[in-house]
Amino acid sequence: MDPSPGVDKDLAARFAAIVGERHCLSGLAQRMTYESDGLMSLRELPDLVVLPASTDEVVRVVRLAREAGMPVVGRGAGSGLSGGSLPVPGCVVVGMARMKRILEVDLENALVRVEPGVTNLEISRRLAPAGYYYAPDPSSQSVCTIGGNVSENSGGAHCLKYGFTAHHVLGVRLVRFDGSAVDVGGPALDAPGYDLLGLIVGSEGMLGIVTEVVLKVLRKPEATRTFFATFPSTDEAGAAVSAIIASGVVPAAIEMMDRLAIEAAKKATGVDWPDVGAALLMDVDGPVAEAEHTSRNAIGLATAAGALEVRVPHDEAERQLMWKGRKSAFAAVGRISPNYVVQDGVIPRSEIARVLREIDRLTREAGLRVANVFHAGDGNLHPLVLYDARIPGQEKRAEELSGEILRMCVRFGGSITGEHGVGAEKSAYMNDMFSPGDLETMDVVRSAFDPERRFNPGKVIPKPRMCGEASGRLSGDAREPAP
Amino acid sequence: MRAAGLRPGAPNDAIAGVVPRQVFTPSSVEEAARFLGEATRAGRAVAFVGGGTELGLGAPPRDLDTVLRTAGLDRILEHSPADQIVVVEAGLPLAALSRALAAHGQRLALDPPLPERATAGGVLAANTFGPLRTRYGGPRDLVIGVTMVRADGTVAKGGGKVVKNVAGFDLPRMLVGSLGTLGLVARVAFRLHPIPEVVETLRVGGLSGEQVLALVRALRERQLEPSSVTALSSGSGWELAVVFEGFSAGVAQQRDRLVEISRGAGTPFDLLPAGDASAFRVRHDRIRTGPPVRLKVSAPPASFAGGAREAVSRLTAALGGADVVWYPTLGLAFAAGEVAEPARLRPAIDEARADLSRIGGSAVVVSVPDALRPGLDPWGEAKAFGLMQALKQRLDPGARLAPGRFVGGL
Ligand SMILES: Cc1cc2nc3c(=O)[nH]c(=O)nc-3n(C[C@H](O)[C@H](O)[C@H](O)COP(=O)(O)OP(=O)(O)OC[C@H]3O[C@@H](n4cnc5c(N)ncnc54)[C@H](O)[C@@H]3O)c2cc1C
């Protein structure tokens, strides 16, 4: 570990003067709490951590960081799985733990205005009495923040019908590299000019610090119908997914688990699922007649595709338990293996069965185990590669297998990440998916927002492979003044 | 470049009254890229034209040498019905795309007027939409990937061809509404939806604006999921059409509930026979595309009972024979009419913008006769303009792509 001494006393005092002594963390032990996000294999000690309480404090923090020449890394709950909020050497981490108010609930216009540190679930909790909710539902929703969701363009099981974070963000306030705060978007659609909001959502903390967010909220659907179907193998389950989608049904969610994932979920949550090769958990929702019709249809199609058994929950408690089994799958896998790596590559959903067989083959070749639990409706895989770090060489093999799976996703016409982001972890794989021209264009866009590369430098966009291979503008841009 | 793709400009190639020296129609993306790189290196200004259905948007270009038409880029590159995605070249008209998709029971849920002419790239660049935006969103919600050609001829792609994908910056959304000022939209990937089994339209006339909003609120509270909600001005009130789509059982339930809600409110809906539903649609399209002056008003949905209604009234009062299309769930409206007194138009737009800016809204000119353009700002003020300037400057440093067409003279 880097025994970084942190910033000098005078500088720390200046940050402390902005956010308050208690919210400026310069001690080694305090800083160590921030050295990783949810991807624990990557660690870097920040020089300083500050917890501002307002846009104004963020503005002053960014100005001081600029004066001191420090990179700035935004941080929500640190639940990210790609090293997005992993500190970079010499940086100040700007944590959102004190900016978690819901500022406005406007149901006439079906929107809320919130600070970025509020958790995803808190918004739906607040709206529940009125019968509204915030749609994107990452499995981490009880801890992850809206600021993190905006930065990662997070998804969730129910994004199949309702869309991702990008479809639900109406506006943000962004503090830029020079400490200016700008409002982008807002309660009205189609503001004149470029769709900057589209760029900011999913930008992984590289364009500025988000200090306020306006979100669309939805009325709860009238009815939800859920079923759980088991299959001999992922082949039949994959065929069932294809048949359901092809029938014109737009399910709210279809999740797939393979044998190992089912085994883990059973151990962790006590769901009484059978030992089978694969299972699907599916929700359809909407007006009650529509939900009933589509769920009957989907059950018919699952049966025709070879389902062994279809279970329909008797009540809401049983339904919640089924979903708990699914949503706690990551934690559950932790119980059957000391360590795992998880990726979230995407494939065309019609290729699910083929890709899972291929993953199985690669896994056996590597002498490892992989649990698959994923958003099947949109082809967003989550292969959890299990390993034991105490066994020499296993971690490396697990990482290699994980990488091989990502490259396979790209070969099948998919993506290296469907929701977790590229972060620090997958920037090297960007070259598999994008050409130097694509990446240079993204870098140019980034420079328009942050010409000094103040925010989260080194993430997402890979360094050019070698001199001359990518355009020289990549490094030239960094020193250009702001236009 | 092939000579066949190049011809001299003619008056009907004009963009907002500015006639280009020449018109180039590439037959491949590579050809477009080569041409664009050479043109901008030689300092020539280029503007892109698809079907030409939204050329009224924006200011006249400050400088214009070549119009690059995408008409020769009209192929469907990939349609994967099982994955519900399609990849097309930018110049493909939406109607041609719809016909190909319909053979597989699918559609692109974008229904702007003039689909025979409006192209895939054009609707993206102009952010064009129709009533289905109510449920499926607009171009920014349906695009999943693009290939763009930058001013210097660099071909760059963003996104991909799977629905879920967060790798890299979102170039597809960046290009939505950019009106060809950041680069040529060369190829587009969209997510698709199944064609619904049943579509039913319900209509009620003689509503006040408050009644429209009350019905919209009731629709939401009663958990109905219409695919579109569209109001057309009619006399001093509104005619409102609500469309339900899906499987027949669900559509029937929603229809019955809407009828029940509206009876209770004293504004009963009628189920429209298909012919009348398409007549409503025709009238909608005529307002969106016909009158010489058209403005788009955007504001928080509920403000159409207050500030936004004021703004729309100011605009319609300055027009002759004005009509309005209003999408009440979206907070968007188009006011359209003849030029009554030219001198009244600009002050009316200024006043409407002042009303709207107080509630976070905007008024954008969609079309206006060329004679009225001098001195008229078609966009109004843009928030975060400094960032937009920086983006334009980085991607088109020589300002050679449709210079002056966009907000603030970009
Ligand atoms: C068990 C588990 C399950 C998960 N399930 C899902 C899932 O189903 N779907 C899904 O999409 N993700 C999932 N995730 C990943 C993760 O929860 C999401 O990426 C989430 O959005 C991260 O939010 P956070 O508040 O923890 O952000 P962090 O991890 O702290 O940060 C994420 C990124 O956002 C940036 N950032 C944070 N706040 C700001 C701000 N205010 N301004 C600018 N930049 C900021 C950071 O710099 C970083 O780049 C899961 C994670 C875990 C541990």
PDB file of C-alpha atoms in Angstrom, chain A residues 162-169 189-190 195 216, chain B residues 108-110 124 127 132-144 163 173 176 189-193 330:
ATOM      1  CA  TYR A 162     -38.699   1.423 -17.913  1.00  0.00           C
ATOM      2  CA  GLY A 163     -35.236   2.344 -19.170  1.00  0.00           C
ATOM      3  CA  PHE A 164     -31.989   3.250 -17.455  1.00  0.00           C
ATOM      4  CA  THR A 165     -30.951   6.240 -15.384  1.00  0.00           C
ATOM      5  CA  ALA A 166     -30.453   8.256 -18.588  1.00  0.00           C
ATOM      6  CA  HIS A 167     -34.156   7.965 -19.350  1.00  0.00           C
ATOM      7  CA  HIS A 168     -35.132   9.386 -15.973  1.00  0.00           C
ATOM      8  CA  VAL A 169     -32.779  12.306 -15.401  1.00  0.00           C
ATOM      9  CA  LEU A 189     -37.825  18.919 -21.859  1.00  0.00           C
ATOM     10  CA  ASP A 190     -35.828  19.909 -24.933  1.00  0.00           C
ATOM     11  CA  ASP A 195     -28.025  17.563 -25.174  1.00  0.00           C
ATOM     12  CA  LYS A 216     -38.650  11.960 -13.405  1.00  0.00           C
TER      13      LYS A 216
ATOM     14  CA  LEU B 108     -39.336   2.091 -34.424  1.00  0.00           C
ATOM     15  CA  ALA B 109     -41.596   3.875 -31.933  1.00  0.00           C
ATOM     16  CA  LEU B 110     -40.930   7.298 -33.456  1.00  0.00           C
ATOM     17  CA  LEU B 124     -31.885  12.408 -34.637  1.00  0.00           C
ATOM     18  CA  ASN B 127     -34.799  15.823 -32.380  1.00  0.00           C
ATOM     19  CA  LEU B 132     -45.690   8.287 -29.361  1.00  0.00           C
ATOM     20  CA  ARG B 133     -43.065  10.197 -27.406  1.00  0.00           C
ATOM     21  CA  THR B 134     -45.650  10.154 -24.598  1.00  0.00           C
ATOM     22  CA  ARG B 135     -44.849   6.535 -23.881  1.00  0.00           C
ATOM     23  CA  TYR B 136     -41.683   5.581 -25.741  1.00  0.00           C
ATOM     24  CA  GLY B 137     -39.686   8.775 -25.432  1.00  0.00           C
ATOM     25  CA  GLY B 138     -38.047  10.746 -28.199  1.00  0.00           C
ATOM     26  CA  PRO B 139     -34.991  10.099 -30.366  1.00  0.00           C
ATOM     27  CA  ARG B 140     -32.661  10.338 -27.365  1.00  0.00           C
ATOM     28  CA  ASP B 141     -34.553   7.502 -25.695  1.00  0.00           C
ATOM     29  CA  LEU B 142     -34.539   5.154 -28.669  1.00  0.00           C
ATOM     30  CA  VAL B 143     -31.082   5.652 -30.158  1.00  0.00           C
ATOM     31  CA  ILE B 144     -28.495   3.122 -28.969  1.00  0.00           C
ATOM     32  CA  VAL B 163     -29.953  -1.873 -25.825  1.00  0.00           C
ATOM     33  CA  ARG B 173     -27.258  11.492 -27.204  1.00  0.00           C
ATOM     34  CA  VAL B 176     -29.580  14.479 -30.704  1.00  0.00           C
ATOM     35  CA  ALA B 189     -28.738   2.085 -34.309  1.00  0.00           C
ATOM     36  CA  PHE B 190     -32.170   2.101 -32.694  1.00  0.00           C
ATOM     37  CA  ARG B 191     -33.990  -0.080 -30.238  1.00  0.00           C
ATOM     38  CA  LEU B 192     -37.288  -1.399 -31.605  1.00  0.00           C
ATOM     39  CA  HIS B 193     -40.669  -2.321 -30.173  1.00  0.00           C
ATOM     40  CA  LEU B 330     -44.656  16.059 -21.964  1.00  0.00           C
TER      41      LEU B 330
END
